[in-house]
Amino acid sequence: MINDIYPFGACFIADSALSMECDRGKIEECGEQELCGAVVLQEHIVKNGEVFSERKIPEQLMDIFAGGNYGLAFMDNSMAKEQRRFALRSLHDVGFGKATLERVVGNIIWNITFGITLEFENPELVKFRQIQQDTIPLLANPFMMFVEQFPFLRKVDFLIGSPTKKLAKLNENIVDYFREEIRTSEANFNPDNRPSCYVEAFLGEAKRRADAGEPIRNFHFTQMLNCASTLWAAGFNTTVSVLRMAIIELVNHPEVQRKMQKEIDYVIGERRIRNEDAKLLPYTCAVLQEVTQLLLAPQSFLSSRWFTTTEEFYRPDYFCPERHLNEHGIFVKDSRINPYSIGKRSCIGEQLARMESFVMTATFVQSCNFTPVSKVPPALEFTTGLSRTVEDFLVKIQPRN
């Protein structure tokens, strides 16, 4: 069983009951074991995926965010297999990974989950972004770690500002909105039509089971609500984190920004960028991979032993996209740099998230210039909660002529 999965699959802490072989001999019942490094993780987490497919459930966080063990993130193994298979199948059926989604790239997560699009000025988008910003420092509060070990502390958290109650309130604001969207989908649902989004696919599966006299099992409203919430939160946060990191690095390294623009101008011109263009833009892909590597190296987590070690990466803290190009200028994908984890519990939205990150970043660089607001470029500072993101910074954005 996996006790903890540190951000993005960089480091795994295995259960004390685990027995396995490694290059140092047999490891058996010796307390928590840290599996770290690309080769070791590939050997055990991927090749022995079933052994590592369980995940310890953070019961207090799940109670705050989901009201129990629901959603797609921290399910027990049998539920995870069923729900992941269904999610992957239904997301593919509604357009997951297809070119049609590129036309709504700014609204993808809403479109694929609820079948709706929101205008850029929609106050709900602004509100949800603010809620996420308010949530991160609460999740990073050391008190949350103690709450998992000593649940009674939730009853006295008012002594340090009530972080668990604030988390619950923030989450309630989002869940209430999702609940209304799902109710609307239920009212308009026609089982004779092909599902246009994840929620409709979920409703269709629940009806199919009911009509066939099969047990509903995990296809109930609470699970649907929390799956939708999980998809939205994961899809929104991952892409935004990559974009923020990319922009601040381009501001601090204008020569990299110019190289990206030169490549995009030469290969793409002014037409809309598509996901399939990635193979034509090696330098742009190298920049994104370098951005991801820097984003995956949190100093406050054990994963920093992998992403910041000179054994894995030469000068890992130095921004150098060229390290991901070979001598012929061809982009070399590095399997060690993976923000979507590995093994049986890897992110089901990896394909979508990669497409979003590439298309959005390349489109921004194609259309805009990013410069500092003063002679001093913005400092690279981070907040760390369940994931790592760049602190707010000021940047001047101007359309390219």
XYZ file of N, CA and C in Angstrom, residues 202-367:
498
model
N -22.255 9.611 -16.695
C -22.472 9.049 -15.364
C -23.958 8.764 -15.148
N -24.805 9.730 -15.510
C -26.248 9.545 -15.384
C -26.721 8.367 -16.239
N -26.151 8.234 -17.426
C -26.524 7.137 -18.313
C -26.150 5.784 -17.742
N -24.968 5.693 -17.130
C -24.536 4.432 -16.533
C -25.408 4.062 -15.341
N -25.766 5.046 -14.525
C -26.642 4.786 -13.381
C -28.005 4.273 -13.851
N -28.551 4.878 -14.908
C -29.853 4.444 -15.434
C -29.754 3.054 -16.051
N -28.664 2.789 -16.758
C -28.488 1.469 -17.372
C -28.500 0.378 -16.310
N -27.796 0.639 -15.215
C -27.740 -0.352 -14.140
C -29.105 -0.546 -13.493
N -29.801 0.568 -13.286
C -31.126 0.479 -12.671
C -32.089 -0.295 -13.568
N -32.074 -0.005 -14.871
C -32.969 -0.684 -15.813
C -32.655 -2.176 -15.920
N -31.365 -2.520 -15.762
C -30.960 -3.923 -15.879
C -31.098 -4.677 -14.564
N -31.520 -3.980 -13.524
C -31.656 -4.622 -12.222
C -30.325 -4.886 -11.545
N -29.273 -4.189 -11.987
C -27.955 -4.352 -11.385
C -27.804 -3.404 -10.199
N -26.924 -3.739 -9.256
C -26.679 -2.827 -8.133
C -26.098 -1.497 -8.635
N -26.581 -0.402 -8.101
C -26.059 0.915 -8.468
C -24.622 1.069 -8.001
N -24.307 0.473 -6.860
C -22.968 0.521 -6.265
C -22.463 1.964 -6.141
N -21.415 2.311 -6.874
C -20.798 3.632 -6.716
C -21.327 4.678 -7.692
N -22.388 4.369 -8.400
C -22.923 5.328 -9.371
C -24.137 6.051 -8.784
N -23.867 6.810 -7.738
C -24.906 7.578 -7.062
C -24.553 9.062 -7.116
N -25.457 9.900 -6.642
C -25.302 11.346 -6.795
C -24.053 11.875 -6.093
N -23.805 11.423 -4.868
C -22.658 11.941 -4.111
C -21.347 11.636 -4.815
N -21.227 10.410 -5.356
C -20.017 10.057 -6.087
C -19.887 10.887 -7.353
N -20.985 11.082 -8.070
C -20.960 11.898 -9.287
C -20.532 13.326 -8.969
N -21.070 13.893 -7.905
C -20.735 15.255 -7.508
C -19.251 15.386 -7.209
N -18.700 14.434 -6.480
C -17.294 14.519 -6.095
C -16.352 14.159 -7.235
N -16.782 13.301 -8.150
C -15.969 13.035 -9.343
C -15.871 14.287 -10.207
N -16.996 14.969 -10.385
C -16.996 16.207 -11.163
C -16.102 17.246 -10.510
N -16.172 17.335 -9.187
C -15.336 18.287 -8.458
C -13.859 17.950 -8.601
N -13.532 16.647 -8.537
C -12.139 16.212 -8.687
C -11.604 16.548 -10.069
N -12.392 16.246 -11.103
C -11.967 16.540 -12.474
C -11.716 18.026 -12.665
N -12.627 18.855 -12.153
C -12.477 20.299 -12.313
C -11.237 20.802 -11.584
N -11.085 20.423 -10.315
C -9.970 20.935 -9.514
C -8.630 20.516 -10.096
N -8.510 19.236 -10.475
C -7.245 18.740 -11.018
C -6.928 19.385 -12.357
N -7.916 19.466 -13.228
C -7.683 20.043 -14.553
C -7.369 21.514 -14.505
N -8.077 22.236 -13.658
C -7.879 23.681 -13.564
C -6.535 24.007 -12.931
N -6.226 23.374 -11.822
C -5.037 23.735 -11.060
C -3.750 23.382 -11.794
N -3.712 22.189 -12.414
C -2.484 21.759 -13.083
C -2.101 22.695 -14.223
N -3.047 23.003 -15.079
C -2.759 23.851 -16.233
C -2.383 25.262 -15.810
N -3.103 25.813 -14.850
C -2.806 27.164 -14.370
C -1.408 27.222 -13.763
N -1.016 26.195 -13.004
C 0.313 26.178 -12.387
C 1.412 26.191 -13.438
N 1.239 25.391 -14.502
C 2.234 25.353 -15.580
C 2.301 26.694 -16.295
N 1.158 27.295 -16.591
C 1.129 28.578 -17.289
C 1.799 29.673 -16.477
N 1.510 29.728 -15.193
C 2.114 30.760 -14.343
C 3.633 30.597 -14.295
N 4.082 29.351 -14.168
C 5.517 29.089 -14.127
C 6.167 29.448 -15.458
N 5.517 29.111 -16.563
C 6.069 29.417 -17.882
C 6.193 30.919 -18.087
N 5.170 31.666 -17.709
C 5.180 33.113 -17.938
C 6.270 33.796 -17.128
N 6.419 33.432 -15.862
C 7.434 34.105 -15.054
C 8.839 33.753 -15.543
N 9.042 32.532 -16.038
C 10.355 32.181 -16.579
C 10.623 32.926 -17.882
N 9.604 33.136 -18.702
C 9.783 33.884 -19.945
C 10.066 35.352 -19.669
N 9.468 35.896 -18.617
C 9.756 37.279 -18.226
C 11.194 37.398 -17.748
N 11.644 36.424 -16.988
C 12.999 36.460 -16.447
C 14.061 36.027 -17.456
N 13.634 35.401 -18.547
C 14.574 34.956 -19.584
C 14.040 35.388 -20.952
N 14.127 36.675 -21.269
C 13.565 37.187 -22.531
C 14.165 36.538 -23.768
N 15.417 36.070 -23.673
C 16.023 35.421 -24.832
C 15.302 34.114 -25.163
N 14.811 33.429 -24.143
C 14.039 32.202 -24.356
C 12.701 32.535 -25.014
N 12.072 33.604 -24.550
C 10.806 34.041 -25.138
C 10.984 34.371 -26.618
N 12.074 35.054 -26.954
C 12.320 35.418 -28.356
C 12.551 34.174 -29.216
N 13.266 33.192 -28.684
C 13.499 31.956 -29.430
C 12.192 31.206 -29.689
N 11.333 31.174 -28.689
C 10.032 30.523 -28.869
C 9.221 31.229 -29.944
N 9.190 32.550 -29.880
C 8.419 33.320 -30.856
C 8.975 33.142 -32.264
N 10.288 33.108 -32.373
C 10.909 32.916 -33.682
C 10.528 31.556 -34.260
N 10.563 30.518 -33.431
C 10.206 29.180 -33.891
C 8.736 29.108 -34.298
N 7.864 29.667 -33.468
C 6.427 29.630 -33.756
C 6.098 30.441 -35.006
N 6.722 31.618 -35.144
C 6.475 32.451 -36.324
C 6.893 31.731 -37.604
N 8.032 31.049 -37.555
C 8.569 30.384 -38.743
C 7.738 29.157 -39.122
N 7.332 28.381 -38.123
C 6.651 27.109 -38.396
C 5.139 27.272 -38.519
N 4.555 28.078 -37.650
C 3.093 28.172 -37.560
C 2.553 29.417 -38.235
N 3.279 30.518 -38.106
C 2.769 31.782 -38.618
C 1.675 32.322 -37.721
N 0.589 32.772 -38.318
C -0.495 33.372 -37.543
C -1.693 32.444 -37.360
N -1.639 31.248 -37.901
C -2.792 30.357 -37.768
C -2.909 29.835 -36.335
N -4.078 29.278 -36.025
C -4.327 28.726 -34.697
C -3.398 27.539 -34.431
N -2.827 27.500 -33.241
C -1.949 26.395 -32.859
C -2.784 25.194 -32.438
N -2.392 24.018 -32.938
C -3.072 22.770 -32.606
C -2.136 21.865 -31.818
N -2.697 20.909 -31.132
C -1.885 20.008 -30.328
C -0.900 19.222 -31.186
N -1.295 18.886 -32.399
C -0.423 18.118 -33.285
C 0.808 18.914 -33.716
N 0.807 20.229 -33.476
C 1.961 21.059 -33.832
C 3.146 20.835 -32.898
N 2.929 20.123 -31.811
C 4.007 19.916 -30.839
C 5.231 19.280 -31.491
N 5.009 18.347 -32.401
C 6.146 17.674 -33.042
C 6.911 18.595 -33.980
N 6.316 19.762 -34.308
C 6.974 20.728 -35.188
C 7.673 21.840 -34.417
N 7.487 21.872 -33.099
C 8.019 22.957 -32.269
C 8.898 22.391 -31.159
N 10.086 21.893 -31.494
C 10.934 21.250 -30.487
C 11.384 22.188 -29.372
N 11.710 23.433 -29.710
C 12.183 24.349 -28.667
C 11.052 24.693 -27.702
N 9.854 24.892 -28.218
C 8.697 25.171 -27.364
C 8.445 24.009 -26.415
N 8.537 22.784 -26.917
C 8.362 21.603 -26.066
C 9.466 21.510 -25.020
N 10.682 21.894 -25.401
C 11.798 21.873 -24.455
C 11.569 22.864 -23.317
N 11.040 24.040 -23.655
C 10.744 25.043 -22.626
C 9.702 24.506 -21.654
N 8.649 23.900 -22.170
C 7.595 23.366 -21.309
C 8.115 22.255 -20.409
N 8.972 21.402 -20.939
C 9.519 20.326 -20.114
C 10.431 20.876 -19.028
N 11.199 21.906 -19.353
C 12.063 22.537 -18.357
C 11.231 23.236 -17.288
N 10.166 23.906 -17.697
C 9.253 24.550 -16.746
C 8.674 23.515 -15.789
N 8.275 22.378 -16.340
C 7.692 21.322 -15.516
C 8.699 20.774 -14.525
N 9.940 20.580 -14.965
C 10.967 20.056 -14.061
C 11.196 20.997 -12.887
N 11.233 22.295 -13.153
C 11.432 23.266 -12.081
C 10.219 23.325 -11.164
N 9.048 23.131 -11.736
C 7.822 23.167 -10.942
C 7.701 21.946 -10.045
N 8.364 20.864 -10.410
C 8.256 19.610 -9.665
C 9.325 19.443 -8.601
N 10.039 20.505 -8.265
C 11.146 20.367 -7.324
C 10.898 21.128 -6.033
N 9.835 20.817 -5.293
C 9.549 21.532 -4.051
C 10.553 21.204 -2.961
N 11.136 22.229 -2.374
C 12.159 22.017 -1.368
C 11.599 21.467 -0.059
N 10.289 21.568 0.144
C 9.711 21.130 1.404
C 9.193 19.694 1.347
N 9.411 18.984 0.231
C 8.928 17.622 0.108
C 10.091 16.688 -0.216
N 9.891 15.397 0.089
C 10.917 14.414 -0.208
C 11.192 14.298 -1.693
N 10.241 14.712 -2.516
C 10.457 14.608 -3.960
C 11.615 15.469 -4.418
N 12.006 16.459 -3.606
C 13.147 17.291 -3.984
C 14.420 16.466 -4.079
N 14.459 15.316 -3.423
C 15.645 14.467 -3.498
C 15.824 13.905 -4.904
N 14.711 13.816 -5.621
C 14.804 13.337 -6.999
C 14.994 14.485 -7.960
N 14.113 15.481 -7.890
C 14.106 16.534 -8.894
C 15.205 17.566 -8.704
N 15.866 17.585 -7.556
C 16.932 18.556 -7.353
C 18.286 17.888 -7.160
N 18.361 16.584 -7.340
C 19.633 15.909 -7.177
C 20.457 16.009 -8.460
N 21.750 16.237 -8.297
C 22.627 16.336 -9.465
C 22.867 14.968 -10.092
N 22.513 13.886 -9.384
C 22.637 12.555 -9.969
C 21.601 12.351 -11.071
N 20.443 12.998 -10.932
C 19.386 12.880 -11.935
C 19.423 14.031 -12.940
N 19.721 15.247 -12.449
C 19.691 16.434 -13.301
C 20.922 17.296 -13.037
N 21.638 17.652 -14.101
C 22.784 18.543 -13.956
C 22.290 19.970 -13.747
N 22.730 20.598 -12.687
C 22.291 21.945 -12.307
C 20.760 22.059 -12.403
N 20.043 21.300 -11.591
C 18.578 21.225 -11.707
C 17.853 22.530 -11.433
N 18.501 23.461 -10.717
C 17.844 24.730 -10.392
C 18.091 25.803 -11.450
N 18.817 25.462 -12.510
C 19.163 26.426 -13.554
C 18.225 26.260 -14.741
N 17.597 27.348 -15.180
C 16.639 27.287 -16.282
C 17.383 27.181 -17.605
N 17.296 26.025 -18.233
C 18.032 25.786 -19.475
C 17.246 24.825 -20.366
N 16.332 25.346 -21.202
C 15.537 24.481 -22.085
C 16.388 23.650 -23.038
N 17.572 24.158 -23.378
C 18.422 23.460 -24.350
C 18.834 22.069 -23.871
N 18.764 21.826 -22.574
C 19.160 20.509 -22.072
C 18.227 19.405 -22.592
N 17.054 19.804 -23.089
C 16.076 18.830 -23.579
C 16.105 18.687 -25.101
N 17.140 19.238 -25.730
C 17.336 19.095 -27.175
C 18.613 18.305 -27.418
N 18.599 17.432 -28.425
C 19.838 16.724 -28.746
C 20.706 17.570 -29.665
N 21.797 17.009 -30.131
C 22.748 17.773 -30.946
C 22.161 18.212 -32.283
N 21.048 17.615 -32.684
C 20.392 17.986 -33.940
C 19.217 18.930 -33.716
N 19.030 19.382 -32.478
C 17.934 20.291 -32.168
C 16.583 19.617 -32.042
N 16.588 18.291 -31.912
C 15.344 17.528 -31.773
C 14.986 17.396 -30.295
N 13.718 17.609 -29.980
C 13.256 17.513 -28.597
C 13.355 16.074 -28.099
N 13.888 15.916 -26.886
C 14.028 14.601 -26.268
C 13.134 14.551 -25.034
N 12.082 13.764 -25.104
C 11.170 13.648 -23.966
C 11.847 12.897 -22.832
N 11.760 13.441 -21.635
C 12.381 12.853 -20.452
C 11.289 12.227 -19.590
N 11.263 10.905 -19.533
C 10.207 10.213 -18.791
C 10.280 10.462 -17.292
N 11.425 10.951 -16.798
C 11.544 11.240 -15.363
C 10.724 12.458 -14.968
N 10.492 13.351 -15.938
C 9.755 14.591 -15.655
C 8.289 14.349 -15.993
N 7.535 13.961 -14.984
C 6.141 13.585 -15.211
C 5.260 14.135 -14.095
N 4.517 15.205 -14.355
C 3.667 15.788 -13.313
C 2.383 15.014 -13.068
N 2.208 13.900 -13.766
C 0.943 13.175 -13.691
C 1.081 11.824 -13.007
N 2.195 11.605 -12.323
C 2.463 10.381 -11.588
C 2.590 9.194 -12.540
N 2.801 8.003 -11.966
C 2.976 6.792 -12.758
C 2.229 5.650 -12.083
N 2.137 4.530 -12.769
C 1.504 3.364 -12.180
C -0.007 3.380 -12.293
N -0.635 2.535 -11.487
C -2.083 2.329 -11.559
C -2.882 3.557 -11.141
N -2.267 4.458 -10.372
C -2.998 5.636 -9.900
C -2.549 6.914 -10.605
N -1.971 6.786 -11.776
C -1.552 7.978 -12.510
C -2.769 8.798 -12.910
N -2.539 10.052 -13.237
C -3.627 10.985 -13.531
C -4.396 10.557 -14.781
N -5.723 10.435 -14.661
C -6.521 10.026 -15.816
C -6.645 11.151 -16.838
N -6.333 12.382 -16.427
C -6.450 13.515 -17.337
C -5.137 13.948 -17.951
N -4.132 13.061 -17.930
C -2.805 13.439 -18.421
C -2.843 13.929 -19.864
N -3.512 13.211 -20.736
C -3.550 13.585 -22.154
C -4.175 14.961 -22.339
N -5.265 15.208 -21.622
C -5.942 16.498 -21.711
C -5.068 17.613 -21.156
N -4.443 17.369 -19.991
C -3.624 18.398 -19.354
C -2.416 18.764 -20.206
N -1.794 17.771 -20.831
C -0.645 18.050 -21.694
C -1.071 18.899 -22.898
N -2.213 18.574 -23.461
C -2.711 19.336 -24.600
C -3.007 20.773 -24.193
N -3.676 20.947 -23.042
C -3.984 22.288 -22.560
C -2.714 23.103 -22.359
N -1.738 22.526 -21.661
C -0.510 23.252 -21.341
C 0.228 23.676 -22.598
N 0.330 22.762 -23.572
C 1.048 23.095 -24.803
C 0.312 24.149 -25.611
N -0.965 23.922 -25.894
C -1.717 24.833 -26.760
C -1.815 26.220 -26.138
N -2.097 26.290 -24.843
C -2.243 27.593 -24.192
C -0.925 28.351 -24.154
N 0.145 27.677 -23.714
C 1.437 28.353 -23.615
C 1.912 28.828 -24.982
N 1.859 27.955 -25.979
C 2.311 28.323 -27.321
C 1.463 29.448 -27.910
N 0.162 29.431 -27.646
C -0.723 30.479 -28.164
C -0.427 31.818 -27.514
N -0.193 31.815 -26.208
C 0.160 33.058 -25.517
C 1.448 33.650 -26.078
N 2.462 32.807 -26.267
C 3.748 33.290 -26.771
C 3.618 33.745 -28.218
N 2.782 33.092 -28.985
C 2.534 33.485 -30.370
C 1.884 34.866 -30.449
N 1.023 35.184 -29.493
C 0.194 36.385 -29.574
C 0.674 37.548 -28.726
